[in-house]
PDB file of C-alpha atoms in Angstrom:
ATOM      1  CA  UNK A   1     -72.424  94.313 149.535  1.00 49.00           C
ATOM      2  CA  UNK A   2     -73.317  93.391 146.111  1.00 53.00           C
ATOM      3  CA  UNK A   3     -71.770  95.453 142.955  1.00 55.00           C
ATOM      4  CA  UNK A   4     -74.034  97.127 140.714  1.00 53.00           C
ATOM      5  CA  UNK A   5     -73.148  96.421 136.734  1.00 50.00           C
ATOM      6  CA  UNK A   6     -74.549  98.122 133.907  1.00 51.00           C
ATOM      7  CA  UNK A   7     -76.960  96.389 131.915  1.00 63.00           C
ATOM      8  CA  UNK A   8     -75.558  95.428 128.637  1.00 71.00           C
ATOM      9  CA  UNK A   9     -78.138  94.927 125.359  1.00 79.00           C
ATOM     10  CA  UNK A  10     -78.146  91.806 124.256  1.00 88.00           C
ATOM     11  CA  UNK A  11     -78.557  92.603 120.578  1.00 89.00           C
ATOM     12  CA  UNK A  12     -76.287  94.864 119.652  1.00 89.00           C
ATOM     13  CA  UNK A  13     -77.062  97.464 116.957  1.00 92.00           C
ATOM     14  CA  UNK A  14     -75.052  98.493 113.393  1.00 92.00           C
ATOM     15  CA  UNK A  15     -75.951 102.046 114.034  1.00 95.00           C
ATOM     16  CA  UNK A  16     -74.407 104.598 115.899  1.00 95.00           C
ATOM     17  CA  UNK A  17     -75.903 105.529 119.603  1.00 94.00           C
ATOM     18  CA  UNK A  18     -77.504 108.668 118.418  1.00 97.00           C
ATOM     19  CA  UNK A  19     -79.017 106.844 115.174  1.00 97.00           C
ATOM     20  CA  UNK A  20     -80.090 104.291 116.861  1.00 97.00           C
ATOM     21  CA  UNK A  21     -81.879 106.008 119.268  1.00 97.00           C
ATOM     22  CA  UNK A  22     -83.538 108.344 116.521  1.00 97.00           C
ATOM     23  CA  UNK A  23     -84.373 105.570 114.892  1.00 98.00           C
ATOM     24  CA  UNK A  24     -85.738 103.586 117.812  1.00 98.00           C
ATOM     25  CA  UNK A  25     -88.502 106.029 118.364  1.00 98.00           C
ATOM     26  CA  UNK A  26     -89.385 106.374 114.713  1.00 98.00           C
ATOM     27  CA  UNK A  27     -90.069 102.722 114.613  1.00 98.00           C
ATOM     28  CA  UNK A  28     -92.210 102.434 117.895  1.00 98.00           C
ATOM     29  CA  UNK A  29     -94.065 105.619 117.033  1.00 98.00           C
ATOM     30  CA  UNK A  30     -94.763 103.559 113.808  1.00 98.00           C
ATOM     31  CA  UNK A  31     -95.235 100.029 116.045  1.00 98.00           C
ATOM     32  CA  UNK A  32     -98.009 101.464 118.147  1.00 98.00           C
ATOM     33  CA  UNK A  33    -100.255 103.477 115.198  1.00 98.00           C
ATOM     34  CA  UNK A  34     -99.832  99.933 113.200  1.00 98.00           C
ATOM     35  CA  UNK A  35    -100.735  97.966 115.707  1.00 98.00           C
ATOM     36  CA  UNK A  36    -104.029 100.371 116.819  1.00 98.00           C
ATOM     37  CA  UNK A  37    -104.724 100.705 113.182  1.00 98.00           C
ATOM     38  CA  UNK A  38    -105.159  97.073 113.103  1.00 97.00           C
ATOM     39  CA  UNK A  39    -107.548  97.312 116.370  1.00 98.00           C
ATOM     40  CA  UNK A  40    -109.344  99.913 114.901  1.00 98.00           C
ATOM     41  CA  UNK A  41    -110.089  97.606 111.493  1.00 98.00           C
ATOM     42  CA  UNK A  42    -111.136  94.985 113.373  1.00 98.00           C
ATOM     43  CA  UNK A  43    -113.601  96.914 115.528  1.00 97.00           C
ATOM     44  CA  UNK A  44    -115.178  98.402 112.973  1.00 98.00           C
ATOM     45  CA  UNK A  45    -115.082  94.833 111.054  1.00 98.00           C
ATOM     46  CA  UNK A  46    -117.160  93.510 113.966  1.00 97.00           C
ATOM     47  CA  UNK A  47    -119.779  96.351 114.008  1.00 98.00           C
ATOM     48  CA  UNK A  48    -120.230  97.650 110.374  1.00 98.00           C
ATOM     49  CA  UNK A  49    -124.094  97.437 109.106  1.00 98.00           C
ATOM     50  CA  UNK A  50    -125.567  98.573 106.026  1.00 97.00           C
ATOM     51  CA  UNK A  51    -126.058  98.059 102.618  1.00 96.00           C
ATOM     52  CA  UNK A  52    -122.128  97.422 101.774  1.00 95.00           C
ATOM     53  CA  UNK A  53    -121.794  95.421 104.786  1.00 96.00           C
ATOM     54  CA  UNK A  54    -120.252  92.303 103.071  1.00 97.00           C
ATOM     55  CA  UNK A  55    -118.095  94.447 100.840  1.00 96.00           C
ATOM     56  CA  UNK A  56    -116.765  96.639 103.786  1.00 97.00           C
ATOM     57  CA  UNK A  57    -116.652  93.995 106.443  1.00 98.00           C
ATOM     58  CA  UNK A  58    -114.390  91.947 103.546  1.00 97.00           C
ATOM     59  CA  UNK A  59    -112.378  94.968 103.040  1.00 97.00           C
ATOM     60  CA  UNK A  60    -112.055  96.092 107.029  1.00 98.00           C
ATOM     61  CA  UNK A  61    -109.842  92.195 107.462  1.00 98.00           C
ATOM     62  CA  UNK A  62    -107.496  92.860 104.516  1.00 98.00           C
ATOM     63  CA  UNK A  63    -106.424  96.093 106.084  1.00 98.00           C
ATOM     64  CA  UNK A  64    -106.127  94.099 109.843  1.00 98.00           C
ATOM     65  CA  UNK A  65    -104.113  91.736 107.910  1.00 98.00           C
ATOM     66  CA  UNK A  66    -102.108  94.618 106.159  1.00 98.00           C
ATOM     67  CA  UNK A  67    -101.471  95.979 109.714  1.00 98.00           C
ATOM     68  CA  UNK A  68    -100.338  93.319 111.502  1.00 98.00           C
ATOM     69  CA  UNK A  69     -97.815  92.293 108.893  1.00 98.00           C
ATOM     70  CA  UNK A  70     -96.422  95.668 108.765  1.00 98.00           C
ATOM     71  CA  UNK A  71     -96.350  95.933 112.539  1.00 98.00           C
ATOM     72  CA  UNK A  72     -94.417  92.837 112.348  1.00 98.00           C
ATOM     73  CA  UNK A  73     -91.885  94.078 110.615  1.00 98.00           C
ATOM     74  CA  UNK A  74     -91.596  97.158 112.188  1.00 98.00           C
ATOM     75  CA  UNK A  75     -91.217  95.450 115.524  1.00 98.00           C
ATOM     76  CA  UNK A  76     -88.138  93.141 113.915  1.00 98.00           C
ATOM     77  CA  UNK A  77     -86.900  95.867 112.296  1.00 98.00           C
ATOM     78  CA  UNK A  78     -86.565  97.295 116.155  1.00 98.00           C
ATOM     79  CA  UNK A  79     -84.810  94.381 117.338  1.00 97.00           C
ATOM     80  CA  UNK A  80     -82.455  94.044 114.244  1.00 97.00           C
ATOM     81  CA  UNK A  81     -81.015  97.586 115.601  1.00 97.00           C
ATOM     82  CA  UNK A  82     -80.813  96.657 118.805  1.00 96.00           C
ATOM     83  CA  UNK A  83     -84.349  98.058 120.298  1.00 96.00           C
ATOM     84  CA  UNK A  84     -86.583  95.747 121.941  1.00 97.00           C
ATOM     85  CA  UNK A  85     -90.209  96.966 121.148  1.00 98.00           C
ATOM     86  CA  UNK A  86     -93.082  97.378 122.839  1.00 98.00           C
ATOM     87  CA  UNK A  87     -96.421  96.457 121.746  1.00 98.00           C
ATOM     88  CA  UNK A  88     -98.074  95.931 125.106  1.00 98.00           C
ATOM     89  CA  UNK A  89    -101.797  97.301 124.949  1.00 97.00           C
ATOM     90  CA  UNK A  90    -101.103 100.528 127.981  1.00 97.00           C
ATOM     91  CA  UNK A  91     -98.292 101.466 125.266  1.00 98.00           C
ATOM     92  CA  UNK A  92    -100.391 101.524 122.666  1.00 98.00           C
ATOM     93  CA  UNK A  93    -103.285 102.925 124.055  1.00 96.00           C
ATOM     94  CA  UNK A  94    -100.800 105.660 125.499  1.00 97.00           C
ATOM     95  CA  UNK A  95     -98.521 106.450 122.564  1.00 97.00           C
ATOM     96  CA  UNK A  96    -100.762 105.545 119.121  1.00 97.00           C
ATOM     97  CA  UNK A  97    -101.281 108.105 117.107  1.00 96.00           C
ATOM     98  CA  UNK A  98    -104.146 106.726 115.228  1.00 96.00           C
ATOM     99  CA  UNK A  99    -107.351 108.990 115.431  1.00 95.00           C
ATOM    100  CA  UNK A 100    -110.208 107.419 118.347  1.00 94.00           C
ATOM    101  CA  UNK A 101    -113.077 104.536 116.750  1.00 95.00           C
ATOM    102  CA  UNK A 102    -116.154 105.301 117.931  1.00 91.00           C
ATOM    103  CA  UNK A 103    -117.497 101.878 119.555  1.00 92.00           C
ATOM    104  CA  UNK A 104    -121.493 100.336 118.919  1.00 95.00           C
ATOM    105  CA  UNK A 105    -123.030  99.831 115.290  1.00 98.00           C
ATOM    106  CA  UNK A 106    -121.729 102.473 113.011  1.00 97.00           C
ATOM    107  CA  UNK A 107    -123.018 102.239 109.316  1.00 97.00           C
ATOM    108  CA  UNK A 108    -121.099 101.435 106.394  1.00 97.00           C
ATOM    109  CA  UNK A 109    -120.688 105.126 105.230  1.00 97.00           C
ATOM    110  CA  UNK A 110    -119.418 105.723 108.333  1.00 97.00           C
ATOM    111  CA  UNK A 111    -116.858 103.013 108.552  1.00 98.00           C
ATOM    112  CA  UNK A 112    -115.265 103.899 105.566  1.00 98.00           C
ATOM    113  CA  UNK A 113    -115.001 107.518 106.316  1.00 98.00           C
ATOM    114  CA  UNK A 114    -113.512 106.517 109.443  1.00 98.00           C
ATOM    115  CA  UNK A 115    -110.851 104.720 107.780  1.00 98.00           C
ATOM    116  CA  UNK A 116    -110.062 107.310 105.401  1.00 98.00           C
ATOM    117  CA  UNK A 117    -109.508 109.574 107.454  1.00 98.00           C
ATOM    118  CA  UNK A 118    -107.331 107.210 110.081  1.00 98.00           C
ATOM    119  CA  UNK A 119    -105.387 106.140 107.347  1.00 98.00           C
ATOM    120  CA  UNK A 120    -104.700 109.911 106.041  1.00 98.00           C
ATOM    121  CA  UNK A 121    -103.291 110.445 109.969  1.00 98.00           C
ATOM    122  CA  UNK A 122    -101.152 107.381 109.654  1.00 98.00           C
ATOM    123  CA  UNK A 123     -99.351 108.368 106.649  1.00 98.00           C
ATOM    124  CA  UNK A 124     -98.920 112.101 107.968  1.00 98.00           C
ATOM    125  CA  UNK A 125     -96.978 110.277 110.514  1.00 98.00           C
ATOM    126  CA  UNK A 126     -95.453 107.783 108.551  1.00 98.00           C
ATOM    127  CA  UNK A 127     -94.093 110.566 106.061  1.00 98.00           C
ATOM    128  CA  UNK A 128     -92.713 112.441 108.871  1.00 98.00           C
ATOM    129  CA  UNK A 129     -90.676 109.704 110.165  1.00 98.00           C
ATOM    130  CA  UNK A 130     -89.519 109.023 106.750  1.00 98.00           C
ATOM    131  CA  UNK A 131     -88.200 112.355 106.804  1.00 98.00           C
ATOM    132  CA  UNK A 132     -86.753 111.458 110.262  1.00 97.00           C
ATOM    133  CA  UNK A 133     -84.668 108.488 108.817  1.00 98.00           C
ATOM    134  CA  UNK A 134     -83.170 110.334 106.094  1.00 96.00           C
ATOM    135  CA  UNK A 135     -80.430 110.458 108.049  1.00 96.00           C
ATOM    136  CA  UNK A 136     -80.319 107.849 110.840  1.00 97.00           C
ATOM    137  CA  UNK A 137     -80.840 104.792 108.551  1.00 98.00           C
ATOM    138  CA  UNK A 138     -81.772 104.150 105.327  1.00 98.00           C
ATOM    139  CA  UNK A 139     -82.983 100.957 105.868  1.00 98.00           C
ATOM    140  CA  UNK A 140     -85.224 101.582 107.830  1.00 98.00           C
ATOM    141  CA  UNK A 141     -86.494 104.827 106.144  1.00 98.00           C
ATOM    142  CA  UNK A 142     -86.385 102.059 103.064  1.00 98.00           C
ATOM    143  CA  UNK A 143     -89.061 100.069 104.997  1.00 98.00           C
ATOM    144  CA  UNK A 144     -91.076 103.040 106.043  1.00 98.00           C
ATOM    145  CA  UNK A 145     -91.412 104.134 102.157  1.00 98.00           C
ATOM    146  CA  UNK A 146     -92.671 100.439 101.588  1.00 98.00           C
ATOM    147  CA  UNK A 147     -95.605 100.602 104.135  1.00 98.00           C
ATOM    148  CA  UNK A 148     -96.084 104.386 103.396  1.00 98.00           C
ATOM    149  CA  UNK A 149     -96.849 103.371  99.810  1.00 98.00           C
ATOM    150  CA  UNK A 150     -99.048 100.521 100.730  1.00 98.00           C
ATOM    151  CA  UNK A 151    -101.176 102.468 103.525  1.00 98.00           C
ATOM    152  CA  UNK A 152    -101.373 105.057 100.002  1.00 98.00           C
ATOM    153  CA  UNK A 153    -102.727 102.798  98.117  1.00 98.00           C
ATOM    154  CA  UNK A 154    -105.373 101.212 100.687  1.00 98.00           C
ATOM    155  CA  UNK A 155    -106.162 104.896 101.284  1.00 98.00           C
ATOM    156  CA  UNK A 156    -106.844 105.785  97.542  1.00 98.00           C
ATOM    157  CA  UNK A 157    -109.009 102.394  97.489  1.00 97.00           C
ATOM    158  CA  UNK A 158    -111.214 102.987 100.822  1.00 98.00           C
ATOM    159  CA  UNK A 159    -111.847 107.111  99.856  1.00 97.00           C
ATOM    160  CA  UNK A 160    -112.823 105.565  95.900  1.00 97.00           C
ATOM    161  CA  UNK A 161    -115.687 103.848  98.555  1.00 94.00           C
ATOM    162  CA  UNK A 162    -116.825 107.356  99.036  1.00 93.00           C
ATOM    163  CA  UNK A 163    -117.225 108.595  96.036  1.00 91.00           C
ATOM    164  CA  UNK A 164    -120.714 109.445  94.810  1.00 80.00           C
TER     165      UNK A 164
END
């Protein structure tokens, strides 16, 4: 009969169990609303029309690019401590946080409110888990100030779209 053995990581992690695990979730909370945030940009990217379509369109790939580099190093920020992250599309689509696009045409007004408002969600978030680090690991609360104050300053820049 074969012996069972445990499964040991094969990363192993500078933080304490119960840190790491705190932490762990923080950063694929934040893995999966990065990641759909950049799905979301690029669907609307695709189907934007109007007036400001060139202008929005150009904006709508700066944030996908924005996203995906910050997803990135959420993700390898995961695997630094020790958690292997998961970015598969079920997870996502299951776990994101990030408020539902609308598919078809949607005009440029539209778009942008869209944005704002999925970018106000995913710094709600982001500012909770900040708070959630506080005490787990600064680095990685270090990190989540750096994207929080990027996603703050994309938001500022897409609701300045709105104004009349």
């Amino acid at each position: 009969m074969a012996q069972k053995t445990a499964k040991k990581d094969p990363i192993s992690s500078p933080l304490a169990d119960q840190d790491r695990e705190i932490t762990g979730k923080v950063l694929q909370g934040t893995l999966l609303d990065l990641i759909d945030l950049h799905l979301v940009a690029k669907q609307a990217h695709w189907n934007v029309v109007g007036r400001l379509f060139h202008d929005v369109h150009l904006h709508l790939d700066e944030l996908v690019t924005t996203a995906r580099g910050f997803a990135d190093d959420v993700a390898e920020r995961a695997a630094a401590i020790g958690i292997s992250p998961d970015g598969r599309a079920a997870t996502v689509a299951e776990g994101s946080g990030v408020p539902k696009f609308e598919s078809d045409w949607r005009s440029d007004r539209d778009v942008v409110a869209a944005i704002v408002a999925t970018l106000a969600e995913l710094i709600r978030r982001l500012r909770a888990r900040i708070d959630e680090t506080d005490k787990t690991d600064l680095v990685t609360q270090d990190l989540l100030i750096g994207i929080a104050a990027e996603l703050e300053k994309s938001h500022w820049m897409w609701q300045a779209q709105l104004a009349e």
